[in-house]
């Protein structure tokens, strides 16, 4: 019998679940009745006994599952769960857990900084040299240089630097950046009390919350990606992924890939949102971002067609898409919220009517961000608290808000049914364990948190907890999917820095992509994971397995959102 717990721990007065499980083939001689467990202090003193309730077979894990609800355990401390000779990993009960986790997840962004030296004062043992500071060139010209049509002296150069390395590679991508910033800036917007402590970064102590200081580093890079005509480069990478070397050792030519309509719309939305959030701290920067947003929106208005050029000769992340409806909807909604100009609301409604399910929060579909903007005043308020924002909406906005809210709550209720059907309490069906499955888990956590702000059903709050439980150890792999968090945390991310730095201890706070039960896996994952392995168990902690264990800013960012929610709404 395996016992799976949230290896970080559980909030004092919130829901607490653990899972006992056996592979189905091992259950022939096991009574399918309640499992009698003990909850003990870490030193061995047994506090009380309780039955784990038999759930039955679980499709995603291939296990027979027993569920243990021990919400009534509220005394702070460190505990283990015992069943016969099996003992769980230790876990803590307390109130500061998600605040501490939030800081760890947020500090990861500092370790992803490009274009500057990370000094020992802020990075400790993970200090490193500045990287990728050489001039960049346009891909369209570099292509001609490779064929001999242009000489090196004829290449235009651009001094673009900064931002966060996107993932385990050293590229920077506009759409991915916008997704991560959207998660984080809205987490700050809705739960500012969760971002009051220092991250120990160079800007700490300047009077601006450190999470906004960190996001400013990425926003400054994005502003450099805007062209004179208002379009925005899609990505900023080398032609191929670097070898597994430290970032300052990657001296290949940095390239600017052609603009896409998704990148432009994401840029508009992010800059309009930033204008609202940064205005109390820096009016000049707020004006600058709003001006940039309007300039790029003008380009969008002049280019209503979907625009994306897949450059197959550039083999870094493509971040392609099949539609820009969701990005344009977000852009229009943010401009409406920031400027109050009704024309943008009409645009947002137009794109909403074309979208089949506008409550998504990933880089490929960021339609849910428009919903955050539309309902911003309600989402800022704590549940059951009268709004202090103006509610004098136009009839067009009021109708839009009602329709969108109904759609979102309906989706949340449908996902509650998915949780109820899963022995581990995760809001994924067996077929949904794909590349970056933890992003899907966390995106649904954000959806439940949003639903709770709109309608404070306890089930929504518990659903956020269950998704974070899954991330932190209540899953069939027995791993905590956050480096440095838990007694059995994954420690071999697919990340060039952590592979090349010759430091045994992995940088803490990285979120793994997680289990991947599809055929779209890397060669080593295919070799190591036997055919027929249940999807939730389709994982190994190997840095070579990029389809399982890569890290990225937009896998950390939804975890930041969920941790901030749970730190604020306990």
Coordinates of C-alpha atoms in Angstrom, one line a residue:
X1 CA 0.0 0.0 0.0
X2 CA 1.4 3.4 -1.0
X3 CA 0.4 6.6 1.0
X4 CA 0.5 9.9 -0.9
X5 CA 0.4 13.2 1.0
X6 CA 1.0 16.8 0.2
X7 CA 4.7 16.8 1.1
X8 CA 4.7 20.5 1.8
X9 CA 1.7 20.3 4.1
X10 CA -1.8 21.5 4.8
X11 CA -3.4 24.7 6.0
X12 CA -4.6 24.7 9.5
X13 CA -8.3 25.3 8.9
X14 CA -8.7 24.0 5.3
X15 CA -9.4 20.7 3.7
X16 CA -6.8 17.9 4.1
X17 CA -6.7 14.8 1.9
X18 CA -4.3 11.9 1.5
X19 CA -4.5 8.9 -0.8
X20 CA -3.8 5.2 -0.1
X21 CA -3.4 3.2 -3.3
X22 CA -2.5 -0.2 -4.7
X23 CA -2.1 -1.2 -8.3
X24 CA -5.2 -3.0 -9.4
X25 CA -3.4 -6.2 -10.1
X26 CA -2.2 -6.3 -6.5
X27 CA -5.7 -6.1 -5.0
X28 CA -6.8 -9.7 -5.6
X29 CA -6.1 -10.7 -2.0
X30 CA -6.8 -7.2 -0.4
X31 CA -10.2 -6.6 1.3
X32 CA -11.8 -3.6 -0.5
X33 CA -13.0 -2.2 2.7
X34 CA -12.0 1.0 4.7
X35 CA -8.3 1.1 5.5
X36 CA -7.6 1.8 9.2
X37 CA -4.7 4.4 9.5
X38 CA -3.0 6.2 12.2
X39 CA -1.9 9.9 12.1
X40 CA 1.2 10.4 14.2
X41 CA 3.7 13.0 15.2
X42 CA 6.9 12.8 13.2
X43 CA 8.6 11.4 16.3
X44 CA 6.2 8.4 16.3
X45 CA 3.6 9.4 18.9
X46 CA 0.2 8.4 17.5
X47 CA -2.5 11.1 17.9
X48 CA -5.6 9.4 16.6
X49 CA -6.9 6.7 14.2
X50 CA -9.2 7.1 11.2
X51 CA -10.6 5.1 8.3
X52 CA -9.6 5.8 4.8
X53 CA -12.7 5.3 2.6
X54 CA -12.5 2.9 -0.3
X55 CA -13.0 4.9 -3.6
X56 CA -12.5 2.1 -6.1
X57 CA -10.5 1.8 -9.3
X58 CA -9.0 5.0 -10.7
X59 CA -8.6 5.3 -14.5
X60 CA -5.7 7.7 -14.6
X61 CA -3.4 5.8 -12.2
X62 CA -4.5 2.2 -12.7
X63 CA -4.8 2.0 -8.9
X64 CA -7.4 0.9 -6.4
X65 CA -7.7 4.0 -4.2
X66 CA -8.6 4.8 -0.6
X67 CA -9.3 8.4 0.3
X68 CA -8.4 9.8 3.7
X69 CA -10.1 13.1 4.7
X70 CA -8.4 14.4 7.9
X71 CA -9.6 18.0 7.8
X72 CA -10.2 18.0 11.5
X73 CA -6.5 17.8 12.2
X74 CA -5.8 21.5 13.0
X75 CA -3.0 21.4 15.5
X76 CA 0.2 22.9 14.0
X77 CA 3.1 20.5 13.7
X78 CA 4.8 17.9 11.6
X79 CA 3.1 14.5 11.0
X80 CA 3.1 11.2 9.2
X81 CA 0.3 8.8 8.2
X82 CA 0.8 5.1 9.0
X83 CA -0.9 2.1 7.6
X84 CA 0.4 -1.2 8.9
X85 CA 4.1 -1.1 8.0
X86 CA 3.8 1.8 5.5
X87 CA 4.6 5.3 6.6
X88 CA 4.0 8.4 4.5
X89 CA 6.5 11.2 3.9
X90 CA 6.3 13.9 6.6
X91 CA 4.0 16.9 6.2
X92 CA 3.3 20.0 8.1
X93 CA 0.1 21.6 9.3
X94 CA 0.3 25.4 9.6
X95 CA -0.7 28.8 8.2
X96 CA 2.4 30.1 6.4
X97 CA 2.9 27.2 4.0
X98 CA 1.6 28.8 0.8
X99 CA 3.2 32.2 1.6
X100 CA 6.5 30.4 1.8
X101 CA 5.8 28.4 -1.4
X102 CA 4.7 31.6 -3.2
X103 CA 8.1 33.2 -2.5
X104 CA 10.0 30.2 -3.6
X105 CA 8.0 29.9 -6.9
X106 CA 8.4 33.7 -7.5
X107 CA 12.2 33.7 -6.8
X108 CA 12.5 31.2 -9.7
X109 CA 11.9 34.0 -12.1
X110 CA 15.0 35.8 -10.8
X111 CA 17.1 32.7 -11.6
X112 CA 15.7 32.8 -15.1
X113 CA 16.9 36.3 -15.8
X114 CA 18.8 36.9 -19.0
X115 CA 21.2 39.6 -19.8
X116 CA 22.6 40.4 -16.3
X117 CA 24.9 39.0 -13.8
X118 CA 23.3 37.1 -10.9
X119 CA 25.5 38.0 -7.9
X120 CA 26.1 35.9 -4.8
X121 CA 24.2 38.5 -2.7
X122 CA 20.9 37.5 -4.4
X123 CA 21.6 34.2 -6.0
X124 CA 23.8 32.5 -3.4
X125 CA 25.5 29.4 -4.7
X126 CA 23.7 29.9 -8.0
X127 CA 25.5 33.1 -8.9
X128 CA 26.5 33.3 -12.6
X129 CA 27.8 35.7 -15.2
X130 CA 25.8 37.9 -17.5
X131 CA 24.6 36.3 -20.7
X132 CA 23.2 37.1 -24.2
X133 CA 24.3 40.7 -24.2
X134 CA 25.6 40.8 -27.8
X135 CA 23.5 42.5 -30.5
X136 CA 20.6 40.7 -32.2
X137 CA 19.8 40.6 -35.9
X138 CA 16.6 40.0 -37.9
X139 CA 15.9 36.5 -39.0
X140 CA 14.9 37.7 -42.5
X141 CA 18.4 39.3 -42.9
X142 CA 20.3 36.5 -41.2
X143 CA 18.7 34.0 -43.7
X144 CA 20.2 36.0 -46.5
X145 CA 23.5 36.2 -44.7
X146 CA 23.6 32.4 -44.5
X147 CA 23.1 32.1 -48.3
X148 CA 25.7 34.8 -49.0
X149 CA 23.3 37.4 -50.2
X150 CA 24.3 39.8 -47.4
X151 CA 27.6 40.3 -45.7
X152 CA 28.0 40.4 -42.0
X153 CA 28.7 44.1 -42.2
X154 CA 25.3 44.6 -43.9
X155 CA 23.3 43.1 -41.1
X156 CA 21.2 45.5 -39.0
X157 CA 21.8 45.1 -35.3
X158 CA 19.5 45.6 -32.4
X159 CA 20.6 45.9 -28.7
X160 CA 17.8 43.9 -27.1
X161 CA 18.5 42.2 -23.8
X162 CA 17.0 41.2 -20.6
X163 CA 13.8 39.3 -19.8
X164 CA 13.5 35.7 -18.5
X165 CA 14.8 32.6 -20.2
X166 CA 11.5 31.0 -21.2
X167 CA 12.2 27.4 -20.1
X168 CA 15.0 24.9 -20.0
X169 CA 16.4 26.7 -23.1
X170 CA 17.7 30.3 -23.4
X171 CA 15.0 31.6 -25.8
X172 CA 12.6 34.4 -25.0
X173 CA 9.1 34.3 -26.6
X174 CA 6.6 37.1 -26.6
X175 CA 3.4 34.9 -26.2
X176 CA 4.9 32.8 -23.4
X177 CA 6.1 35.9 -21.6
X178 CA 2.6 37.5 -21.9
X179 CA 1.0 34.3 -20.5
X180 CA 3.3 34.2 -17.4
X181 CA 2.9 37.9 -16.8
X182 CA -0.8 37.7 -17.1
X183 CA -1.0 35.0 -14.4
X184 CA 1.4 36.9 -12.1
X185 CA 0.0 40.4 -12.5
X186 CA -3.5 39.2 -12.0
X187 CA -2.4 37.2 -8.9
X188 CA -1.0 40.5 -7.5
X189 CA -4.2 42.3 -8.6
X190 CA -6.5 39.9 -6.8
X191 CA -4.4 38.9 -3.8
X192 CA -1.9 41.8 -3.1
X193 CA -1.6 40.8 0.5
X194 CA 0.2 37.6 -0.7
X195 CA 3.1 39.7 -2.1
X196 CA 4.3 41.8 0.7
X197 CA 7.6 40.2 1.6
X198 CA 11.0 40.6 0.0
X199 CA 12.3 38.2 -2.7
X200 CA 15.9 39.3 -2.1
X201 CA 16.4 40.6 -5.6
X202 CA 18.5 43.7 -6.7
X203 CA 15.4 46.0 -6.7
X204 CA 14.2 45.0 -3.2
X205 CA 13.5 47.9 -0.9
X206 CA 12.7 50.4 -3.7
X207 CA 9.1 50.9 -2.5
X208 CA 7.5 48.6 -5.1
X209 CA 6.4 45.1 -4.3
X210 CA 9.1 42.7 -5.3
X211 CA 6.8 40.6 -7.5
X212 CA 6.2 43.8 -9.6
X213 CA 9.9 44.5 -9.6
X214 CA 10.5 41.1 -11.0
X215 CA 7.8 41.4 -13.6
X216 CA 9.2 44.8 -14.6
X217 CA 12.3 43.0 -15.8
X218 CA 10.3 41.0 -18.2
X219 CA 8.1 43.9 -19.3
X220 CA 11.2 46.0 -20.1
X221 CA 12.3 43.2 -22.5
X222 CA 8.9 43.0 -24.1
X223 CA 8.9 46.7 -24.8
X224 CA 12.1 46.2 -26.8
X225 CA 10.3 43.7 -28.9
X226 CA 7.9 46.3 -30.3
X227 CA 8.8 47.6 -33.8
X228 CA 8.5 51.1 -35.2
X229 CA 5.1 50.3 -36.9
X230 CA 3.6 48.7 -33.7
X231 CA 4.1 45.1 -34.6
X232 CA 5.9 42.9 -32.1
X233 CA 8.6 40.2 -32.8
X234 CA 7.3 36.7 -32.1
X235 CA 10.5 35.5 -30.4
X236 CA 14.1 36.2 -29.6
X237 CA 16.3 33.1 -29.8
X238 CA 19.3 31.6 -31.5
X239 CA 18.7 29.4 -34.6
X240 CA 19.1 26.2 -32.6
X241 CA 18.8 25.4 -28.9
X242 CA 22.1 25.8 -27.1
X243 CA 24.1 22.9 -25.9
X244 CA 23.9 22.1 -22.2
X245 CA 26.2 24.9 -21.2
X246 CA 25.9 27.9 -18.9
X247 CA 24.0 30.8 -20.5
X248 CA 27.1 33.0 -20.7
X249 CA 28.7 30.2 -22.7
X250 CA 26.0 30.3 -25.4
X251 CA 27.5 32.8 -27.8
X252 CA 25.5 31.9 -30.9
X253 CA 23.8 34.7 -32.8
X254 CA 20.6 36.0 -31.3
X255 CA 17.8 36.4 -33.8
X256 CA 14.5 38.3 -33.9
X257 CA 11.8 36.3 -35.6
X258 CA 9.0 38.0 -37.6
X259 CA 6.0 39.5 -35.8
X260 CA 2.8 37.5 -35.4
X261 CA -0.7 38.7 -34.7
X262 CA -0.7 36.6 -31.5
X263 CA 2.4 38.3 -30.2
X264 CA 1.0 41.8 -31.0
X265 CA -2.3 41.1 -29.3
X266 CA -0.6 39.6 -26.3
X267 CA 1.7 42.6 -26.1
X268 CA -1.3 45.0 -26.2
X269 CA -3.1 43.2 -23.4
X270 CA 0.0 42.9 -21.2
X271 CA 1.0 46.5 -21.6
X272 CA -2.6 47.8 -20.9
X273 CA -2.8 45.6 -17.8
X274 CA 0.7 46.8 -16.7
X275 CA -0.4 50.4 -17.1
X276 CA -3.2 49.9 -14.5
X277 CA -1.1 47.9 -12.0
X278 CA 2.1 50.1 -12.1
X279 CA 0.4 53.5 -12.1
X280 CA 0.3 53.9 -8.3
X281 CA 4.1 53.2 -8.2
X282 CA 5.4 54.8 -11.5
X283 CA 3.2 57.0 -13.6
X284 CA 5.8 57.5 -16.2
X285 CA 6.1 53.7 -16.8
X286 CA 2.3 53.4 -16.8
X287 CA 2.0 56.0 -19.4
X288 CA 4.7 54.4 -21.5
X289 CA 3.1 50.9 -21.4
X290 CA -0.3 52.4 -22.3
X291 CA 1.1 54.3 -25.2
X292 CA 2.9 51.1 -26.4
X293 CA -0.4 49.2 -26.1
X294 CA -2.3 51.7 -28.2
X295 CA 0.4 51.8 -30.9
X296 CA 0.2 48.0 -31.3
X297 CA -3.6 48.0 -31.2
X298 CA -3.5 50.3 -34.1
X299 CA -1.4 47.8 -36.0
X300 CA -3.9 45.0 -35.0
X301 CA -6.8 47.1 -36.4
X302 CA -4.9 47.5 -39.7
X303 CA -4.2 43.8 -39.8
X304 CA -7.4 41.9 -39.0
X305 CA -6.1 38.6 -40.5
X306 CA -4.4 35.9 -38.5
X307 CA -0.6 36.2 -39.0
X308 CA 2.0 33.7 -38.0
X309 CA 5.0 32.6 -40.0
X310 CA 6.5 29.2 -39.0
X311 CA 10.2 29.4 -39.7
X312 CA 11.2 25.8 -39.8
X313 CA 14.9 26.6 -40.2
X314 CA 14.8 28.2 -36.7
X315 CA 14.5 25.1 -34.5
X316 CA 13.8 26.8 -31.1
X317 CA 10.3 26.8 -29.6
X318 CA 7.7 27.6 -32.3
X319 CA 4.8 28.8 -30.1
X320 CA 2.6 28.6 -33.1
X321 CA -1.2 28.8 -33.0
X322 CA -4.2 28.2 -35.2
X323 CA -6.2 31.3 -34.1
X324 CA -5.7 34.7 -32.6
X325 CA -9.3 35.2 -31.5
X326 CA -8.4 34.7 -27.8
X327 CA -5.4 37.0 -27.9
X328 CA -7.4 39.8 -29.7
X329 CA -10.3 39.4 -27.2
X330 CA -7.8 39.8 -24.3
X331 CA -6.2 42.8 -25.9
X332 CA -9.5 44.6 -26.5
X333 CA -10.8 43.8 -23.0
X334 CA -7.6 45.2 -21.3
X335 CA -7.8 48.4 -23.4
X336 CA -11.4 48.8 -22.4
X337 CA -10.7 48.3 -18.8
X338 CA -7.7 50.7 -18.8
X339 CA -9.2 53.5 -21.0
X340 CA -13.0 53.0 -20.7
X341 CA -13.4 53.4 -24.4
X342 CA -16.6 51.5 -25.4
X343 CA -15.2 50.5 -28.9
X344 CA -12.8 48.1 -27.2
X345 CA -15.7 46.4 -25.3
X346 CA -17.5 45.9 -28.5
X347 CA -14.4 44.3 -30.0
X348 CA -14.0 42.0 -27.0
X349 CA -17.7 40.9 -27.2
X350 CA -17.2 40.2 -31.0
X351 CA -14.3 37.8 -30.3
X352 CA -16.1 36.3 -27.3
X353 CA -19.0 35.3 -29.5
X354 CA -16.6 33.4 -31.8
X355 CA -14.9 31.4 -29.0
X356 CA -16.3 28.0 -28.0
X357 CA -15.0 27.9 -24.4
X358 CA -13.4 31.3 -23.3
X359 CA -12.1 30.2 -19.9
X360 CA -8.6 29.0 -20.8
X361 CA -5.4 30.2 -19.2
X362 CA -2.5 28.7 -21.2
X363 CA -0.3 30.4 -23.8
X364 CA -2.1 28.8 -26.7
X365 CA -5.5 30.0 -25.4
X366 CA -5.5 32.9 -23.0
X367 CA -9.2 33.7 -23.4
X368 CA -9.8 33.4 -19.6
X369 CA -7.5 36.4 -19.1
X370 CA -10.2 38.6 -20.8
X371 CA -12.6 37.2 -18.3
X372 CA -10.3 38.3 -15.4
X373 CA -10.3 41.8 -16.9
X374 CA -14.1 41.9 -17.5
X375 CA -14.8 40.9 -13.9
X376 CA -11.8 42.5 -12.3
X377 CA -13.8 44.6 -9.8
X378 CA -15.6 41.5 -8.4
X379 CA -12.5 39.4 -8.4
X380 CA -10.5 42.0 -6.4
X381 CA -13.0 41.9 -3.6
X382 CA -13.0 39.2 -0.9
X383 CA -16.0 36.9 -1.1
X384 CA -19.1 38.1 0.6
X385 CA -17.7 41.7 0.8
X386 CA -19.5 44.6 -0.7
X387 CA -17.7 46.0 -3.7
X388 CA -15.9 49.3 -3.4
X389 CA -15.5 49.7 -7.1
X390 CA -18.0 51.5 -9.3
X391 CA -20.9 49.2 -10.5
X392 CA -22.3 51.8 -12.9
X393 CA -21.8 49.6 -15.9
X394 CA -23.2 50.2 -19.3
X395 CA -26.0 47.8 -20.4
X396 CA -23.5 46.2 -22.9
X397 CA -21.0 45.5 -20.2
X398 CA -23.5 44.3 -17.6
X399 CA -24.9 41.8 -20.1
X400 CA -21.4 40.7 -21.1
X401 CA -20.5 40.2 -17.5
X402 CA -23.6 38.1 -16.8
X403 CA -23.1 35.8 -19.8
X404 CA -19.4 35.3 -19.1
X405 CA -19.9 34.6 -15.4
X406 CA -22.5 32.0 -16.1
X407 CA -20.2 30.3 -18.6
X408 CA -17.3 30.3 -16.1
X409 CA -19.3 28.9 -13.2
X410 CA -20.8 26.2 -15.4
X411 CA -17.3 25.1 -16.5
X412 CA -16.1 25.1 -12.9
X413 CA -19.1 22.9 -11.9
X414 CA -18.4 20.5 -14.7
X415 CA -14.7 20.2 -13.5
X416 CA -15.9 19.5 -10.0
X417 CA -17.5 16.4 -11.5
X418 CA -14.1 15.4 -13.0
X419 CA -12.6 15.7 -9.6
X420 CA -15.3 13.5 -8.1
X421 CA -14.6 10.9 -10.7
X422 CA -10.9 10.8 -10.0
X423 CA -9.5 8.8 -7.1
X424 CA -6.7 11.4 -6.6
X425 CA -9.0 14.4 -6.7
X426 CA -7.4 16.0 -9.7
X427 CA -9.4 17.8 -12.4
X428 CA -7.9 15.9 -15.3
X429 CA -9.3 13.0 -17.2
X430 CA -7.0 10.1 -18.2
X431 CA -6.7 11.3 -21.8
X432 CA -5.5 14.8 -20.6
X433 CA -2.1 13.8 -19.2
X434 CA 0.0 15.3 -22.0
X435 CA 3.1 17.3 -22.4
X436 CA 2.9 19.9 -19.5
X437 CA 0.0 18.2 -17.8
X438 CA 0.8 20.1 -14.6
X439 CA 0.0 23.3 -16.5
X440 CA -3.5 21.9 -17.1
X441 CA -3.8 21.0 -13.4
X442 CA -2.8 24.5 -12.3
X443 CA -4.9 26.2 -14.9
X444 CA -7.9 24.5 -13.5
X445 CA -6.8 25.5 -10.1
X446 CA -6.9 29.1 -11.2
X447 CA -10.4 28.5 -12.7
X448 CA -11.6 27.2 -9.4
X449 CA -10.0 30.2 -7.5
X450 CA -11.8 32.5 -9.9
X451 CA -15.1 30.8 -9.5
X452 CA -14.7 31.0 -5.7
X453 CA -14.2 34.8 -5.9
X454 CA -17.5 35.0 -7.9
X455 CA -19.5 32.5 -5.8
X456 CA -17.7 31.3 -2.6
X457 CA -18.8 27.7 -2.6
X458 CA -16.5 25.7 -0.3
X459 CA -16.2 23.1 -3.1
X460 CA -14.3 25.6 -5.3
X461 CA -11.9 26.4 -2.5
X462 CA -11.3 22.7 -1.8
X463 CA -10.8 22.1 -5.5
X464 CA -7.9 24.6 -5.6
X465 CA -6.4 22.8 -2.6
X466 CA -6.8 19.4 -4.4
X467 CA -4.9 20.6 -7.5
X468 CA -2.0 21.9 -5.3
X469 CA -2.1 18.7 -3.3
X470 CA -1.6 16.8 -6.6
X471 CA 1.3 19.1 -7.6
X472 CA 3.0 18.6 -4.2
X473 CA 2.8 14.8 -3.8
X474 CA -0.8 13.5 -3.9
X475 CA -0.2 11.7 -7.2
X476 CA 0.6 8.2 -8.3
X477 CA 4.3 9.1 -9.0
X478 CA 4.9 9.9 -5.3
X479 CA 6.9 13.0 -6.4
X480 CA 6.4 16.6 -5.3
X481 CA 6.6 18.4 -8.7
X482 CA 8.4 21.5 -7.2
X483 CA 12.1 21.4 -6.7
X484 CA 13.1 21.8 -3.0
X485 CA 9.6 21.3 -1.7
X486 CA 8.9 18.0 0.1
X487 CA 10.9 14.9 1.1
X488 CA 10.6 13.4 -2.3
X489 CA 10.7 16.4 -4.7
X490 CA 11.9 16.0 -8.3
X491 CA 15.4 17.2 -8.6
X492 CA 16.5 16.7 -12.3
X493 CA 14.7 19.4 -14.3
X494 CA 15.3 19.6 -18.0
X495 CA 17.1 23.0 -17.7
X496 CA 20.4 23.9 -19.1
X497 CA 21.5 25.9 -16.1
X498 CA 20.9 23.3 -13.5
X499 CA 22.5 20.6 -15.6
X500 CA 25.6 22.7 -16.4
X501 CA 26.2 24.5 -13.1
X502 CA 28.0 21.5 -11.4
X503 CA 26.0 22.1 -8.2
X504 CA 24.5 19.0 -6.7
X505 CA 21.5 20.7 -5.1
X506 CA 19.0 21.9 -7.7
X507 CA 17.7 25.5 -7.6
X508 CA 14.5 25.4 -5.6
X509 CA 11.1 26.5 -6.8
X510 CA 10.9 25.0 -10.3
X511 CA 7.7 23.3 -11.4
X512 CA 8.0 20.2 -13.6
X513 CA 5.9 19.6 -16.7
X514 CA 4.8 16.3 -15.1
X515 CA 3.3 13.1 -16.3
X516 CA 2.8 12.6 -20.0
X517 CA 0.8 9.6 -21.2
X518 CA 0.7 10.5 -24.9
X519 CA 2.9 9.2 -27.7
X520 CA 4.4 12.7 -28.0
X521 CA 7.3 11.9 -25.7
X522 CA 11.1 12.1 -26.0
X523 CA 13.2 9.1 -26.9
X524 CA 14.4 8.4 -23.3
X525 CA 10.9 8.7 -21.9
X526 CA 9.8 6.1 -24.5
X527 CA 12.6 3.8 -23.4
X528 CA 12.1 4.1 -19.7
X529 CA 8.3 4.1 -19.5
X530 CA 6.9 0.7 -20.4
X531 CA 4.1 0.6 -22.9
X532 CA 0.7 0.5 -21.2
X533 CA 1.8 2.5 -18.1
X534 CA -1.2 4.5 -16.8
X535 CA -1.0 8.1 -17.7
X536 CA -0.6 9.5 -14.2
X537 CA 2.4 7.2 -13.7
X538 CA 4.0 8.1 -17.0
X539 CA 6.9 10.1 -15.5
X540 CA 10.6 9.7 -14.6
X541 CA 12.8 12.3 -12.9
X542 CA 15.5 12.5 -15.6
X543 CA 16.8 15.8 -17.0
X544 CA 17.1 14.3 -20.5
X545 CA 13.3 13.8 -20.6
X546 CA 12.1 17.2 -21.9
X547 CA 8.6 15.9 -22.5
X548 CA 8.2 15.2 -18.8
X549 CA 10.6 17.3 -16.8
X550 CA 11.2 20.6 -18.6
X551 CA 10.5 23.8 -16.6
X552 CA 9.1 27.1 -17.9
X553 CA 8.0 30.5 -16.6
X554 CA 4.4 29.8 -17.5
X555 CA 4.3 26.6 -15.4
X556 CA 5.6 28.5 -12.4
X557 CA 3.2 31.4 -12.9
X558 CA -0.1 29.5 -12.4
X559 CA 1.4 27.9 -9.3
X560 CA 2.2 31.4 -8.1
X561 CA -1.5 32.4 -8.7
X562 CA -2.9 29.3 -6.8
X563 CA -0.4 29.7 -3.9
X564 CA -1.3 33.4 -3.6
X565 CA -5.0 32.5 -3.5
X566 CA -4.5 29.9 -0.8
X567 CA -2.3 32.2 1.2
X568 CA -5.0 34.9 1.1
X569 CA -8.1 32.8 1.3
X570 CA -7.4 30.3 4.1

